[in-house]
PDB file of C-alpha atoms in Angstrom:
ATOM      1  CA  MET A   1     -14.738 -18.336 -17.240  1.00 50.00           C
ATOM      2  CA  GLU A   2     -14.937 -17.997 -13.496  1.00 60.00           C
ATOM      3  CA  ASP A   3     -15.935 -14.792 -11.478  1.00 83.00           C
ATOM      4  CA  ASP A   4     -13.058 -12.549 -10.029  1.00 90.00           C
ATOM      5  CA  PHE A   5     -11.240 -13.705  -7.112  1.00 94.00           C
ATOM      6  CA  TYR A   6      -8.485 -12.464  -4.966  1.00 95.00           C
ATOM      7  CA  ALA A   7      -5.249 -14.515  -5.413  1.00 95.00           C
ATOM      8  CA  SER A   8      -1.434 -14.428  -4.722  1.00 94.00           C
ATOM      9  CA  LEU A   9       0.539 -15.018  -7.521  1.00 94.00           C
ATOM     10  CA  LYS A  10       4.309 -16.049  -7.746  1.00 94.00           C
ATOM     11  CA  LEU A  11       5.685 -14.724 -10.913  1.00 93.00           C
ATOM     12  CA  ILE A  12       8.362 -16.648 -12.888  1.00 93.00           C
ATOM     13  CA  SER A  13      10.358 -13.317 -12.012  1.00 91.00           C
ATOM     14  CA  GLY A  14      10.614 -14.037  -8.559  1.00 90.00           C
ATOM     15  CA  GLU A  15       8.010 -11.445  -7.578  1.00 90.00           C
ATOM     16  CA  GLU A  16       4.901 -12.151  -5.457  1.00 92.00           C
ATOM     17  CA  VAL A  17       1.849 -10.034  -6.250  1.00 93.00           C
ATOM     18  CA  PHE A  18      -1.489  -9.861  -4.535  1.00 95.00           C
ATOM     19  CA  ALA A  19      -4.469  -8.788  -6.820  1.00 94.00           C
ATOM     20  CA  LYS A  20      -8.165  -9.279  -7.652  1.00 94.00           C
ATOM     21  CA  VAL A  21      -7.942 -11.714 -10.531  1.00 94.00           C
ATOM     22  CA  ALA A  22     -10.158 -12.486 -13.530  1.00 92.00           C
ATOM     23  CA  ALA A  23      -9.283 -15.137 -15.853  1.00 89.00           C
ATOM     24  CA  CYS A  24     -10.318 -15.148 -19.485  1.00 87.00           C
ATOM     25  CA  ASP A  25      -9.423 -17.717 -22.516  1.00 86.00           C
ATOM     26  CA  GLU A  26      -8.144 -15.974 -25.709  1.00 84.00           C
ATOM     27  CA  ASP A  27      -6.553 -17.623 -28.512  1.00 82.00           C
ATOM     28  CA  ASN A  28      -6.190 -20.979 -26.911  1.00 84.00           C
ATOM     29  CA  ARG A  29      -4.342 -19.424 -24.136  1.00 86.00           C
ATOM     30  CA  ILE A  30      -5.326 -18.242 -20.657  1.00 86.00           C
ATOM     31  CA  LEU A  31      -4.891 -14.600 -19.571  1.00 90.00           C
ATOM     32  CA  LEU A  32      -5.300 -13.072 -16.240  1.00 91.00           C
ATOM     33  CA  LEU A  33      -6.491  -9.715 -15.594  1.00 93.00           C
ATOM     34  CA  LEU A  34      -4.970  -8.353 -12.692  1.00 93.00           C
ATOM     35  CA  HIS A  35      -6.952  -5.462 -10.906  1.00 93.00           C
ATOM     36  CA  HIS A  36      -4.792  -3.207  -8.767  1.00 92.00           C
ATOM     37  CA  PRO A  37      -1.905  -5.589  -8.308  1.00 94.00           C
ATOM     38  CA  VAL A  38       0.190  -4.958  -5.272  1.00 93.00           C
ATOM     39  CA  LEU A  39       3.205  -6.012  -3.394  1.00 91.00           C
ATOM     40  CA  VAL A  40       2.565  -6.688   0.079  1.00 86.00           C
ATOM     41  CA  GLN A  41       5.484  -6.957   2.684  1.00 84.00           C
ATOM     42  CA  HIS A  42       5.321  -7.729   6.522  1.00 80.00           C
ATOM     43  CA  VAL A  43       6.374  -4.997   8.827  1.00 83.00           C
ATOM     44  CA  LYS A  44       8.014  -6.684  11.959  1.00 82.00           C
ATOM     45  CA  LEU A  45       8.944  -5.058  15.129  1.00 78.00           C
ATOM     46  CA  PRO A  46      12.545  -4.307  15.673  1.00 77.00           C
ATOM     47  CA  GLY A  47      14.295  -7.004  17.587  1.00 76.00           C
ATOM     48  CA  ALA A  48      11.148  -9.436  17.501  1.00 75.00           C
ATOM     49  CA  ASN A  49       9.816 -11.834  15.108  1.00 76.00           C
ATOM     50  CA  ILE A  50       6.211 -10.232  15.528  1.00 78.00           C
ATOM     51  CA  THR A  51       4.411  -9.067  12.504  1.00 75.00           C
ATOM     52  CA  ALA A  52       3.370  -5.456  13.334  1.00 77.00           C
ATOM     53  CA  GLY A  53       1.385  -4.875   9.918  1.00 81.00           C
ATOM     54  CA  TYR A  54       1.808  -4.903   6.309  1.00 83.00           C
ATOM     55  CA  LYS A  55       3.380  -2.533   3.776  1.00 85.00           C
ATOM     56  CA  VAL A  56       1.496  -2.278   0.640  1.00 88.00           C
ATOM     57  CA  GLU A  57       2.784  -0.361  -2.634  1.00 89.00           C
ATOM     58  CA  PRO A  58       1.930  -0.789  -6.250  1.00 90.00           C
ATOM     59  CA  TRP A  59       3.446  -3.406  -8.288  1.00 90.00           C
ATOM     60  CA  MET A  60       4.010  -1.140 -11.283  1.00 89.00           C
ATOM     61  CA  LYS A  61       5.215   2.397 -10.014  1.00 85.00           C
ATOM     62  CA  THR A  62       5.685   3.729 -13.257  1.00 86.00           C
ATOM     63  CA  ASN A  63       2.347   4.336 -14.371  1.00 82.00           C
ATOM     64  CA  ASP A  64      -1.194   4.997 -12.923  1.00 79.00           C
ATOM     65  CA  GLU A  65      -3.044   2.050 -14.823  1.00 85.00           C
ATOM     66  CA  ASP A  66      -4.800  -0.224 -12.223  1.00 86.00           C
ATOM     67  CA  MET A  67      -5.637  -3.135 -14.596  1.00 90.00           C
ATOM     68  CA  PHE A  68      -2.984  -5.504 -16.211  1.00 91.00           C
ATOM     69  CA  VAL A  69      -3.128  -8.507 -18.694  1.00 92.00           C
ATOM     70  CA  MET A  70      -0.730 -11.292 -17.871  1.00 92.00           C
ATOM     71  CA  ASP A  71      -0.249 -14.567 -19.744  1.00 90.00           C
ATOM     72  CA  MET A  72      -0.228 -17.734 -17.443  1.00 90.00           C
ATOM     73  CA  LYS A  73       3.076 -18.724 -18.833  1.00 90.00           C
ATOM     74  CA  ASN A  74       4.609 -15.755 -16.772  1.00 92.00           C
ATOM     75  CA  ILE A  75       3.275 -17.298 -13.535  1.00 92.00           C
ATOM     76  CA  MET A  76       4.961 -19.990 -11.443  1.00 93.00           C
ATOM     77  CA  THR A  77       2.011 -20.449  -9.212  1.00 92.00           C
ATOM     78  CA  MET A  78      -1.296 -18.743  -7.998  1.00 93.00           C
ATOM     79  CA  VAL A  79      -3.207 -19.454  -4.702  1.00 93.00           C
ATOM     80  CA  GLU A  80      -6.896 -18.151  -4.308  1.00 94.00           C
ATOM     81  CA  CYS A  81      -6.876 -16.011  -1.223  1.00 92.00           C
ATOM     82  CA  ASN A  82      -9.862 -16.388   1.391  1.00 91.00           C
ATOM     83  CA  ASP A  83      -7.847 -14.305   4.144  1.00 89.00           C
ATOM     84  CA  ILE A  84     -10.259 -11.631   5.218  1.00 91.00           C
ATOM     85  CA  GLU A  85      -7.643  -9.315   6.554  1.00 89.00           C
ATOM     86  CA  MET A  86      -5.591  -9.306   3.299  1.00 90.00           C
ATOM     87  CA  ILE A  87      -8.755  -8.743   1.121  1.00 92.00           C
ATOM     88  CA  ALA A  88      -9.620  -5.983   3.472  1.00 91.00           C
ATOM     89  CA  ILE A  89      -6.175  -4.400   3.268  1.00 89.00           C
ATOM     90  CA  HIS A  90      -6.299  -4.591  -0.619  1.00 90.00           C
ATOM     91  CA  GLN A  91      -9.753  -2.938  -0.664  1.00 91.00           C
ATOM     92  CA  ARG A  92      -8.656  -0.184   1.538  1.00 90.00           C
ATOM     93  CA  TYR A  93      -5.426   0.237  -0.770  1.00 88.00           C
ATOM     94  CA  VAL A  94      -7.738   0.510  -3.876  1.00 88.00           C
ATOM     95  CA  GLU A  95     -10.278   2.862  -1.964  1.00 87.00           C
ATOM     96  CA  GLU A  96      -7.200   5.224  -0.915  1.00 84.00           C
ATOM     97  CA  SER A  97      -5.480   4.959  -4.402  1.00 81.00           C
ATOM     98  CA  SER A  98      -8.898   5.866  -6.137  1.00 78.00           C
ATOM     99  CA  GLN A  99      -9.403   9.067  -3.962  1.00 72.00           C
ATOM    100  CA  GLU A 100      -8.545  12.313  -6.109  1.00 53.00           C
ATOM    101  CA  GLY A 101      -5.224  13.831  -5.257  1.00 51.00           C
ATOM    102  CA  ASN A 102      -4.081  11.301  -2.593  1.00 52.00           C
ATOM    103  CA  ARG A 103      -2.826  14.061  -0.450  1.00 57.00           C
ATOM    104  CA  SER A 104      -4.987  15.445   2.320  1.00 60.00           C
ATOM    105  CA  SER A 105      -4.962  19.287   2.966  1.00 65.00           C
ATOM    106  CA  ILE A 106      -3.695  20.589   6.450  1.00 64.00           C
ATOM    107  CA  ASP A 107      -6.367  21.699   8.632  1.00 67.00           C
ATOM    108  CA  ARG A 108      -6.677  22.530  12.277  1.00 65.00           C
ATOM    109  CA  LYS A 109      -8.147  18.939  13.132  1.00 67.00           C
ATOM    110  CA  MET A 110      -4.782  17.755  12.483  1.00 66.00           C
ATOM    111  CA  GLY A 111      -2.886  19.415  14.962  1.00 68.00           C
ATOM    112  CA  TYR A 112      -1.563  23.032  15.791  1.00 66.00           C
ATOM    113  CA  ILE A 113      -0.944  25.160  12.633  1.00 70.00           C
ATOM    114  CA  SER A 114       1.497  28.305  13.280  1.00 74.00           C
ATOM    115  CA  SER A 115       3.768  30.207  11.297  1.00 79.00           C
ATOM    116  CA  VAL A 116       7.556  29.654  11.365  1.00 84.00           C
ATOM    117  CA  LYS A 117       8.303  32.621  13.625  1.00 86.00           C
ATOM    118  CA  ASP A 118       5.799  31.560  16.233  1.00 84.00           C
ATOM    119  CA  ALA A 119       6.962  27.691  15.900  1.00 82.00           C
ATOM    120  CA  LYS A 120      10.572  28.849  16.467  1.00 86.00           C
ATOM    121  CA  LYS A 121       9.407  31.074  19.335  1.00 86.00           C
ATOM    122  CA  MET A 122       7.734  28.121  20.835  1.00 84.00           C
ATOM    123  CA  LEU A 123      10.471  25.661  20.591  1.00 84.00           C
ATOM    124  CA  GLU A 124      13.120  28.153  21.896  1.00 86.00           C
ATOM    125  CA  GLN A 125      10.779  28.506  25.080  1.00 85.00           C
ATOM    126  CA  LEU A 126      10.462  24.870  25.405  1.00 82.00           C
ATOM    127  CA  TYR A 127      14.253  24.228  24.906  1.00 79.00           C
ATOM    128  CA  LYS A 128      15.003  26.861  27.583  1.00 80.00           C
ATOM    129  CA  LYS A 129      12.638  25.479  30.031  1.00 72.00           C
ATOM    130  CA  GLU A 130      14.319  21.934  29.614  1.00 67.00           C
ATOM    131  CA  PHE A 131      17.815  23.502  29.885  1.00 67.00           C
ATOM    132  CA  ASN A 132      16.838  25.068  33.251  1.00 71.00           C
ATOM    133  CA  LYS A 133      15.515  21.817  34.756  1.00 65.00           C
ATOM    134  CA  GLU A 134      18.791  20.088  33.988  1.00 63.00           C
ATOM    135  CA  SER A 135      20.752  22.881  35.500  1.00 58.00           C
TER     136      SER A 135
END
């Protein structure tokens, strides 16, 4: 049918999904292939009505699949997305989720690494220093 495109989909279940979509015609019905479908939520600053960013999480959390087939009868509406920011957020999510391990190892570039004993000693000194200032 058409080339892949980014779209926001409102499902009949009420969920709103953002994904890269490819449509295909099979057995006289239209199926959609959803690549890395995600749920996107606006994150607002507390006490203000200003969007601070977006929270992106996988649509299906119980498996590691990245492609899903959906029948058009399960979709209430679909809108092609040309918003560069949303597309970039989705692409960054796909890149990060495809990296092995998804967890970074701790190294000295991230900050100070110490033993529990050393950290306890440093925090006690800091606490005593602050306590003496207040007295």
